Tab-separated table of C-alpha atoms in Angstrom:
chain	number	residue	atom	x	y	z
L	9	MET	CA	-34.847	18.779	-12.502
L	10	ALA	CA	-32.674	16.244	-14.342
L	11	PRO	CA	-30.312	14.170	-12.148
L	12	ALA	CA	-26.846	15.609	-11.931
L	13	SER	CA	-25.267	12.498	-13.474
L	14	THR	CA	-27.518	12.448	-16.557
L	15	PRO	CA	-26.170	14.240	-19.657
L	16	ALA	CA	-28.389	16.808	-21.354
L	17	PRO	CA	-30.742	15.143	-23.889
L	18	ASP	CA	-29.577	17.291	-26.791
L	19	GLY	CA	-25.908	17.310	-25.831
L	20	PRO	CA	-23.322	14.845	-27.117
L	21	LEU	CA	-22.613	11.806	-24.976
L	22	PRO	CA	-19.128	11.859	-23.475
L	23	VAL	CA	-16.665	9.548	-25.197
L	24	THR	CA	-15.250	6.612	-23.281
L	25	PRO	CA	-11.764	8.062	-22.552
L	26	GLU	CA	-13.415	11.167	-21.050
L	27	LEU	CA	-15.518	8.973	-18.764
L	28	ALA	CA	-12.519	7.013	-17.527
L	29	ASN	CA	-10.492	10.205	-17.114
L	30	ALA	CA	-13.239	11.814	-14.996
L	31	ALA	CA	-12.984	8.949	-12.519
L	32	ARG	CA	-9.178	9.151	-12.506
L	33	VAL	CA	-9.257	12.870	-11.723
L	34	PHE	CA	-11.711	12.244	-8.884
L	35	ARG	CA	-9.468	9.540	-7.414
L	36	LEU	CA	-6.471	11.862	-7.556
L	37	ARG	CA	-8.445	14.637	-5.877
L	38	MET	CA	-9.593	12.225	-3.155
L	39	ALA	CA	-5.998	11.170	-2.546
L	40	VAL	CA	-5.059	14.828	-2.002
L	41	ILE	CA	-8.024	15.337	0.352
L	42	ASP	CA	-7.059	12.220	2.301
L	43	ARG	CA	-3.452	13.392	2.667
L	44	GLU	CA	-4.538	16.860	3.822
L	45	THR	CA	-6.980	15.351	6.324
L	46	GLU	CA	-4.382	12.983	7.760
L	47	THR	CA	-2.019	15.936	8.219
L	48	ALA	CA	-4.717	17.844	10.076
L	49	LEU	CA	-5.666	14.802	12.194
L	50	ASP	CA	-2.027	14.182	13.127
L	51	MET	CA	-2.124	17.522	14.933
L	52	THR	CA	-5.007	16.256	17.086
L	53	ARG	CA	-3.342	13.028	18.262
L	54	ASP	CA	-1.246	12.399	21.321
L	55	HIS	CA	2.128	10.676	21.559
L	56	TYR	CA	0.560	7.223	21.122
L	57	GLY	CA	-1.676	8.082	18.169
L	58	ARG	CA	-4.918	8.599	20.094
L	59	THR	CA	-7.224	11.425	18.990
L	60	VAL	CA	-7.534	13.799	21.941
L	61	HIS	CA	-8.437	17.153	20.373
L	62	ALA	CA	-11.865	18.435	19.347
L	63	ALA	CA	-10.393	19.840	16.115
L	64	ALA	CA	-10.568	16.317	14.667
L	65	ALA	CA	-14.321	16.726	14.107
L	66	ALA	CA	-13.757	19.948	12.143
L	67	ALA	CA	-11.070	18.253	10.026
L	68	ARG	CA	-13.415	15.398	9.150
L	69	ALA	CA	-16.264	17.807	8.355
L	70	GLN	CA	-13.999	19.689	5.946
L	71	ARG	CA	-12.935	16.364	4.430
L	72	ASP	CA	-16.547	15.318	3.820
L	73	LYS	CA	-17.402	18.657	2.221
L	74	SER	CA	-14.330	18.688	-0.036
L	75	ALA	CA	-14.974	15.113	-1.162
L	76	LEU	CA	-18.559	15.908	-2.159
L	77	GLU	CA	-17.410	18.998	-4.061
L	78	ALA	CA	-14.839	16.888	-5.925
L	79	TYR	CA	-17.488	14.331	-6.860
L	80	THR	CA	-19.900	17.046	-7.985
L	81	THR	CA	-17.240	18.652	-10.161
L	82	HIS	CA	-15.606	15.603	-11.729
L	83	LEU	CA	-17.937	12.602	-11.538
L	84	ALA	CA	-21.547	13.668	-11.076
L	85	PRO	CA	-22.050	14.522	-14.792
L	86	HIS	CA	-20.511	11.216	-15.920
L	87	ALA	CA	-21.161	8.526	-13.278
L	88	ASP	CA	-24.110	6.803	-14.972
L	89	ALA	CA	-22.517	6.908	-18.427
L	90	LEU	CA	-19.273	5.507	-16.996
L	91	LEU	CA	-21.111	2.598	-15.382
L	92	ASP	CA	-23.048	1.897	-18.604
L	93	ALA	CA	-19.833	1.796	-20.625
L	94	ALA	CA	-18.201	-0.458	-18.023
L	95	ARG	CA	-21.125	-2.887	-18.071
L	96	ARG	CA	-21.050	-3.098	-21.874
L	97	ALA	CA	-17.343	-3.888	-21.800
L	98	LEU	CA	-17.871	-6.426	-19.020
L	99	ASP	CA	-20.475	-8.283	-21.086
L	100	GLU	CA	-17.958	-8.703	-23.917
L	101	LEU	CA	-15.185	-10.212	-21.808
L	102	PRO	CA	-14.445	-13.949	-21.874
L	103	PRO	CA	-15.537	-15.915	-18.777
L	104	ALA	CA	-13.183	-15.478	-15.809
L	105	ARG	CA	-13.269	-15.877	-12.018
L	106	HIS	CA	-13.196	-12.145	-11.308
L	107	LEU	CA	-16.126	-11.043	-13.478
L	108	ALA	CA	-18.836	-11.749	-10.887
L	109	GLY	CA	-16.943	-9.662	-8.338
L	110	TRP	CA	-16.516	-6.827	-10.829
L	111	ARG	CA	-20.230	-6.869	-11.620
L	112	ALA	CA	-20.999	-6.622	-7.897
L	113	VAL	CA	-18.624	-3.634	-7.652
L	114	LEU	CA	-20.415	-1.874	-10.525
L	115	ASP	CA	-23.788	-2.523	-8.862
L	116	GLY	CA	-22.443	-1.112	-5.590
L	117	LEU	CA	-21.104	1.990	-7.340
L	118	ALA	CA	-24.482	2.502	-8.989
L	119	GLY	CA	-26.177	2.381	-5.587
L	120	SER	CA	-23.693	4.884	-4.157
L	121	ALA	CA	-24.169	7.195	-7.155
L	122	ALA	CA	-27.935	7.129	-6.575
L	123	GLU	CA	-27.499	8.028	-2.883
L	124	ILE	CA	-25.187	10.921	-3.739
L	125	ARG	CA	-27.547	12.151	-6.458
L	126	ARG	CA	-30.492	12.193	-4.030
L	127	ALA	CA	-28.469	14.310	-1.595
L	128	LEU	CA	-27.362	16.699	-4.340
L	129	ASP	CA	-30.988	17.134	-5.407
L	130	ARG	CA	-32.037	17.934	-1.794
L	131	PRO	CA	-29.110	19.755	-0.174
L	132	ALA	CA	-29.373	20.802	3.460
L	133	ALA	CA	-28.958	24.420	4.537
L	134	PRO	CA	-25.318	25.492	4.096
L	135	GLY	CA	-23.308	25.394	7.324
L	136	SER	CA	-26.104	23.782	9.326
L	137	PRO	CA	-25.770	20.659	11.496
L	138	ALA	CA	-28.060	18.950	8.985
L	139	GLU	CA	-25.555	19.652	6.215
L	140	HIS	CA	-22.706	18.200	8.298
L	141	ALA	CA	-24.786	15.085	8.959
L	142	GLN	CA	-25.701	14.798	5.272
L	143	HIS	CA	-22.072	15.070	4.186
L	144	ALA	CA	-20.948	12.547	6.815
L	145	ALA	CA	-23.579	10.084	5.601
L	146	LEU	CA	-22.290	10.454	2.020
L	147	TRP	CA	-18.642	9.869	2.939
L	148	PRO	CA	-18.844	6.028	2.626
L	149	HIS	CA	-20.417	6.382	-0.831
L	150	LEU	CA	-17.765	8.863	-1.953
L	151	THR	CA	-14.962	6.615	-0.729
L	152	ALA	CA	-16.548	3.661	-2.520
L	153	TRP	CA	-16.022	5.564	-5.767
L	154	ALA	CA	-12.518	6.598	-4.738
L	155	ASP	CA	-11.542	3.035	-3.819
L	156	HIS	CA	-13.220	1.046	-6.578
L	157	SER	CA	-14.000	3.229	-9.595
L	158	VAL	CA	-10.660	2.102	-11.049
L	159	ILE	CA	-12.485	-1.081	-12.088
L	160	ALA	CA	-15.156	0.923	-13.906
L	161	SER	CA	-12.480	3.128	-15.498
L	162	ASN	CA	-10.497	0.137	-16.683
L	163	LEU	CA	-13.532	-1.538	-18.191
L	164	ALA	CA	-14.744	1.642	-19.884
L	165	ASP	CA	-11.266	2.257	-21.248
L	166	GLN	CA	-10.930	-1.193	-22.811
L	167	ARG	CA	-9.379	-0.628	-26.193
L	168	ASP	CA	-9.693	-2.572	-29.405
L	169	GLY	CA	-7.293	-5.449	-29.626
L	170	GLN	CA	-7.696	-6.261	-25.961
L	171	HIS	CA	-7.530	-9.955	-26.781
L	172	HIS	CA	-3.981	-10.911	-27.659
L	173	LYS	CA	-3.318	-12.190	-31.133
L	174	ALA	CA	-0.305	-14.464	-30.805
L	175	PRO	CA	2.375	-13.413	-33.310
L	176	LEU	CA	3.973	-16.864	-33.129
L	177	THR	CA	3.078	-19.993	-35.031
L	178	GLU	CA	2.548	-23.160	-33.040
L	179	GLU	CA	6.043	-24.360	-33.941
L	180	GLU	CA	7.630	-20.995	-33.037
L	181	GLN	CA	5.763	-20.913	-29.732
L	182	ARG	CA	7.030	-24.386	-28.831
L	183	MET	CA	10.614	-23.437	-29.759
L	184	TRP	CA	10.586	-20.186	-27.760
L	185	THR	CA	8.958	-21.885	-24.788
L	186	GLU	CA	11.651	-24.568	-24.736
L	187	LEU	CA	14.364	-21.892	-24.953
L	188	ALA	CA	12.790	-19.938	-22.095
L	189	GLN	CA	12.328	-23.037	-19.939
L	190	ALA	CA	15.964	-23.983	-20.426
L	191	ALA	CA	17.037	-20.454	-19.498
L	192	HIS	CA	14.782	-20.589	-16.431
L	193	ARG	CA	16.493	-23.775	-15.275
L	194	ARG	CA	19.895	-22.096	-15.748
L	195	GLY	CA	18.741	-19.063	-13.792
L	196	GLU	CA	18.977	-16.856	-16.889
L	197	LEU	CA	15.309	-15.915	-17.310
L	198	GLU	CA	15.006	-12.558	-15.529
L	199	LEU	CA	11.374	-11.724	-14.737
L	200	THR	CA	10.744	-7.961	-14.871
L	201	GLU	CA	6.979	-7.268	-14.761
L	202	SER	CA	3.735	-9.153	-14.233
L	203	TRP	CA	0.023	-8.416	-14.578
L	204	TYR	CA	-3.304	-10.142	-15.181
L	205	ALA	CA	-5.152	-9.996	-18.479
L	206	ALA	CA	-8.925	-9.613	-18.739
L	207	ASP	CA	-9.335	-13.387	-19.106
L	208	GLY	CA	-7.744	-13.916	-15.685
L	209	GLN	CA	-4.439	-15.277	-17.000
L	210	PRO	CA	-1.135	-13.894	-15.672
L	211	ILE	CA	1.213	-12.271	-18.197
L	212	THR	CA	4.893	-11.859	-17.332
L	213	LEU	CA	7.652	-10.010	-19.173
L	214	ALA	CA	11.125	-11.503	-18.892
L	215	HIS	CA	14.594	-11.121	-20.370
L	216	LEU	CA	15.777	-14.390	-21.883
L	217	ILE	CA	19.577	-14.397	-21.662
L	218	GLU	CA	21.517	-16.645	-24.018
L	219	ASP	CA	25.176	-16.320	-25.073
L	220	ASP	CA	25.455	-12.793	-23.621
L	221	ASP	CA	22.400	-11.755	-25.638
L	222	SER	CA	19.067	-10.729	-24.108
L	223	THR	CA	15.611	-11.039	-25.690
L	224	LEU	CA	12.398	-9.671	-24.194
L	225	VAL	CA	9.740	-12.386	-24.085
L	226	ALA	CA	6.183	-12.534	-22.748
L	227	LEU	CA	4.975	-15.553	-20.791
L	228	ARG	CA	1.435	-16.707	-20.095
L	229	GLY	CA	0.965	-18.611	-16.846
L	230	ASP	CA	2.942	-18.999	-13.617
L	231	PRO	CA	6.652	-19.180	-14.548
L	232	ASP	CA	7.307	-21.478	-11.558
L	233	ALA	CA	4.501	-23.918	-12.351
L	234	PRO	CA	4.236	-26.433	-15.196
L	235	GLY	CA	2.398	-25.402	-18.347
L	236	TRP	CA	3.503	-21.804	-18.925
L	237	GLN	CA	4.218	-20.707	-22.484
L	238	VAL	CA	5.997	-17.953	-24.368
L	239	ILE	CA	3.414	-15.959	-26.324
L	240	GLY	CA	5.702	-13.450	-27.995
L	241	HIS	CA	9.151	-11.869	-28.212
L	242	TYR	CA	9.798	-8.155	-28.670
L	243	ALA	CA	12.527	-5.606	-29.215
L	244	HIS	CA	11.566	-3.574	-26.129
L	245	GLU	CA	8.822	-2.989	-23.544
L	246	TYR	CA	7.023	-0.366	-25.602
L	247	GLU	CA	6.528	-2.760	-28.502
L	248	ALA	CA	5.310	-5.458	-26.118
L	249	GLY	CA	2.854	-3.074	-24.477
L	250	LYS	CA	1.208	-2.270	-27.812
L	251	VAL	CA	0.245	-5.861	-28.630
L	252	LEU	CA	-0.019	-7.735	-25.331
L	253	PRO	CA	-3.283	-7.892	-23.356
L	254	ALA	CA	-3.668	-4.759	-21.246
L	255	PRO	CA	-3.418	-5.147	-17.457
L	256	VAL	CA	-6.601	-5.191	-15.413
L	257	PRO	CA	-6.777	-3.797	-11.856
L	258	PRO	CA	-5.124	-6.194	-9.385
L	259	GLY	CA	-7.084	-7.674	-6.533
L	260	VAL	CA	-7.045	-6.869	-2.818
L	261	LEU	CA	-5.963	-8.960	0.143
L	262	ARG	CA	-9.098	-8.189	2.174
L	263	ALA	CA	-12.297	-7.186	0.446
L	264	ASP	CA	-13.508	-4.805	3.169
L	265	VAL	CA	-10.402	-2.622	3.432
L	266	SER	CA	-10.502	1.024	2.337
L	267	ARG	CA	-7.535	3.383	2.266
L	268	PHE	CA	-9.936	6.242	3.055
L	269	ASN	CA	-11.618	4.565	6.044
L	270	ARG	CA	-8.760	3.288	8.125
L	271	PRO	CA	-9.570	2.435	11.749
L	272	GLU	CA	-8.323	4.698	14.506
L	273	PRO	CA	-4.746	3.573	15.267
L	274	ALA	CA	-4.326	1.699	18.515
L	275	PRO	CA	-1.899	3.271	21.000
L	276	GLU	CA	1.541	1.721	20.793
L	277	ILE	CA	5.021	2.296	22.161
L	278	SER	CA	8.025	2.046	19.873
L	279	LEU	CA	10.973	-0.255	20.530
L	280	GLN	CA	13.191	2.813	20.623
L	281	GLU	CA	11.147	4.262	23.484
L	282	LEU	CA	11.141	0.970	25.389
L	283	THR	CA	14.910	0.722	25.016
L	284	ARG	CA	15.216	4.240	26.375
L	285	ASP	CA	12.996	3.297	29.335
L	286	ILE	CA	15.416	0.508	30.214
L	287	VAL	CA	18.430	2.818	29.866
L	288	GLU	CA	16.791	5.255	32.290
L	289	ALA	CA	15.549	2.555	34.690
L	290	GLN	CA	17.154	2.066	38.111
L	291	THR	CA	15.101	-0.849	39.438
L	292	ALA	CA	14.600	-4.319	37.992
L	293	GLY	CA	10.855	-3.725	38.070
L	294	ASP	CA	11.129	-0.740	35.718
L	295	ALA	CA	13.210	-2.720	33.223
L	296	SER	CA	10.800	-5.639	33.554
L	297	ASN	CA	7.829	-3.391	32.742
L	298	ALA	CA	9.530	-2.184	29.558
L	299	LEU	CA	10.100	-5.767	28.404
L	300	LEU	CA	6.527	-6.743	29.278
L	301	SER	CA	5.275	-3.774	27.240
L	302	ALA	CA	7.075	-5.227	24.208
L	303	THR	CA	5.203	-8.531	24.616
L	304	GLN	CA	1.797	-7.120	25.571
L	305	ARG	CA	-1.139	-8.563	23.606
L	306	GLY	CA	-4.571	-7.243	22.717
L	307	TYR	CA	-5.653	-3.718	21.821
L	308	GLY	CA	-2.425	-1.997	22.857
L	309	ALA	CA	-0.178	-4.789	21.589
L	310	GLY	CA	3.567	-4.412	21.973
L	311	PRO	CA	6.133	-4.334	19.144
L	312	MET	CA	6.943	-8.050	19.305
L	313	VAL	CA	3.289	-8.979	18.936
L	314	ARG	CA	2.922	-6.429	16.131
L	315	LEU	CA	5.894	-8.035	14.375
L	316	GLN	CA	4.174	-11.405	14.541
L	317	GLU	CA	1.005	-9.841	13.102
L	318	LEU	CA	3.097	-8.330	10.300
L	319	LEU	CA	4.573	-11.722	9.420
L	320	GLU	CA	1.166	-13.424	9.522
L	321	THR	CA	-0.382	-10.774	7.261
L	322	SER	CA	2.568	-10.925	4.879
L	323	GLY	CA	2.162	-14.694	4.718
L	324	GLN	CA	-1.514	-14.284	3.869
L	325	PHE	CA	-0.545	-11.881	1.089
L	326	ALA	CA	2.081	-14.237	-0.328
L	327	SER	CA	-0.407	-17.130	-0.279
L	328	ALA	CA	-3.076	-14.977	-1.955
L	329	LEU	CA	-0.757	-14.473	-4.953
L	330	GLU	CA	-1.681	-18.084	-5.875
L	331	THR	CA	1.731	-18.776	-7.366
L	332	VAL	CA	4.306	-21.448	-6.587
L	333	GLN	CA	6.747	-18.858	-5.253
L	334	GLY	CA	3.988	-17.187	-3.243
L	335	ARG	CA	3.050	-20.442	-1.509
L	336	GLN	CA	6.694	-21.181	-0.701
L	337	ILE	CA	7.248	-17.711	0.756
L	338	ALA	CA	3.996	-17.989	2.720
L	339	ALA	CA	5.289	-21.193	4.323
L	340	ARG	CA	8.567	-19.454	5.263
L	341	LEU	CA	6.740	-16.494	6.786
L	342	SER	CA	4.439	-18.816	8.714
L	343	ALA	CA	7.465	-20.597	10.189
L	344	LEU	CA	9.045	-17.244	11.104
L	345	GLY	CA	5.792	-16.197	12.766
L	346	ARG	CA	5.886	-19.301	14.946
L	347	GLN	CA	9.473	-18.516	15.904
L	348	ILE	CA	8.484	-14.968	16.871
L	349	GLU	CA	5.629	-16.375	18.969
L	350	PHE	CA	8.076	-18.676	20.771
L	351	LEU	CA	10.550	-15.805	21.237
L	352	THR	CA	7.784	-13.549	22.574
L	353	ARG	CA	6.890	-16.099	25.237
L	354	GLU	CA	10.569	-16.450	26.191
L	355	VAL	CA	10.959	-12.672	26.509
L	356	GLU	CA	7.791	-12.504	28.590
L	357	GLU	CA	9.077	-15.159	30.994
L	358	ALA	CA	12.473	-13.453	31.230
L	359	ALA	CA	10.759	-10.132	31.972
L	360	GLU	CA	8.732	-11.696	34.765
L	361	ASP	CA	11.864	-13.270	36.231
L	362	LEU	CA	13.649	-9.908	36.019
L	363	GLY	CA	10.798	-8.223	37.875
L	364	ALA	CA	10.885	-10.929	40.545
L	365	THR	CA	14.526	-10.210	41.408
L	366	VAL	CA	13.487	-7.158	43.499
L	367	ALA	CA	16.802	-5.473	42.841
L	368	VAL	CA	18.200	-2.042	42.032
L	369	LEU	CA	21.366	-0.916	40.282
L	370	PRO	CA	24.349	-0.611	42.678
L	371	PRO	CA	25.308	2.926	43.716
L	372	HIS	CA	28.832	2.701	42.298
L	373	ARG	CA	27.253	3.055	38.852
L	374	THR	CA	27.293	6.808	39.304
L	375	PRO	CA	26.076	9.238	36.653
L	376	VAL	CA	28.406	11.582	34.825
L	377	LEU	CA	27.462	15.236	34.723
L	378	ARG	CA	26.803	16.439	31.210
L	379	VAL	CA	27.372	20.102	32.131
L	380	ARG	CA	30.583	20.998	33.979
L	381	PRO	CA	30.162	23.656	36.742
L	382	ARG	CA	31.367	27.161	35.907
L	383	PRO	CA	34.413	28.458	37.814
L	384	ALA	CA	33.829	31.077	40.529
L	385	VAL	CA	33.972	34.738	39.448
L	386	ASP	CA	37.142	35.533	41.444
L	387	THR	CA	38.968	32.427	40.322
L	388	ALA	CA	42.063	33.059	38.220
L	389	PRO	CA	41.996	31.379	34.844
L	390	PRO	CA	44.195	28.313	34.545
L	391	THR	CA	47.770	28.870	33.373
L	392	PRO	CA	48.084	27.857	29.727
L	393	PRO	CA	50.649	25.163	28.965
L	394	PRO	CA	54.100	26.425	27.864
L	395	ARG	CA	54.482	26.821	24.141
L	396	ALA	CA	57.079	24.655	22.578
L	397	SER	CA	60.056	26.652	21.294
L	398	THR	CA	60.379	26.733	17.543
L	399	PRO	CA	63.909	26.226	16.219
L	400	ALA	CA	65.224	29.105	14.095
L	401	ARG	CA	65.336	28.473	10.410
L	402	HIS	CA	68.667	28.985	8.624
L	403	ARG	CA	68.699	30.047	5.042
C-alpha cells in the first residue's frame, strides 16, 4: 500500500500553489477545532479556571480525532510534495540568519508526517481505547503542522521576482533617502507597515510628507538606526506589493510555544472580585486577606504579580524586535516592572499591617435595606398629595 502522502505514480504532481493552499486549509480547520475544543473545555472548568469535570477527556478525544481527519483530508496527499518544494525554494535563497532554523522546522515536519503516516497505515480499532491512545499520541505531530507549516507554505509559494530589483538609480536612491531622512527628522515620515524579506532584511512602507503632498516610499533597514535606505517610491500599496520582496513568516518570542498546546491555566482571582471582597468585609483581617491575595506569588499568583509578569514579557518582546525603538521600549517596560515590584512589596506590607490592627467596622455603619417591607394587608393606602389647582383659561 502506497503511503497516504505519496501521489499516484501515473497521476500529475500537484502544482506549488495547490500544495501551499492545502496547508493553509489545514491550519484554518485546526483553528476551528481549537476554538470548538476551548468552548467545550470552558464548560468543564470552575470559577478559577481549573478543570474539574470528566467531560474534558471526551472533549480532547474528539479534538484529537477531528484533527487527524482534517490532516487526512487536506494534507496527507500533499505533505511530502510540499516539503520537497519548500526545500528546493530554501536552497535558492540568499544566506540569512533564519535559514538554519527554517531547515530544522522542515526536518521536524517531515518526522511528524512520517509518524502520522505510520498511524494511518495501521489504524487501531474504531472507538477502542487503543484508537484514543493512538490519536492522543498523534496530537503533538498534528499541532506541529498547524503551528509551523506556514513556513513550508511560504517557501513553496515563493514566486518569481522574489528578489527585489531596485527601480532607482544610485543617484535617485541617494536623493530619495536624503528626502526621507529629512522628513523623518521633521516627524513627517509616517511608517505604515513592516515585514522581513527572504534575505532577512526589514522592509518598511512609509508616507513621506512634503509640502502637503504624500509619497509612498519603501525603506530597507531599521528606520531609527543609521544606514537605512529608500529602495523605491510608488503610487499606492498595491503597486508596491507587486514589486517589493514578499514578506516571510515572522518569528516567535519563545521557540517552544504552541497555540494548540497551551498549559492548563493557573487558578487566579480577578481584581474586581478582590475589590468586592473588601467591600463585603467587616473585619480588618478579611480586607487584609484580599490585599494579600493581590500580591501572592507562585502558582496561584495574584493580579499585581501577574501585571509584573506581563510587563516583563512585553519587555522581552520589545527587545526581541531588535530595533532601536524596540530596545528603548524594552528599557521603559523594564523600569515599569521594577516599579510594580516595589509597589507590590509596599501593598504586601500595608496588607500585613492592616491585618495586625485586629479591628472591625464600627456598628454605626449600618446597612441599608435594598427591599422595603410591604405594608400590612389591613393598612389603608397613604393619602395622595393634593393636586394643585389649575387656573381657568380665558379665551
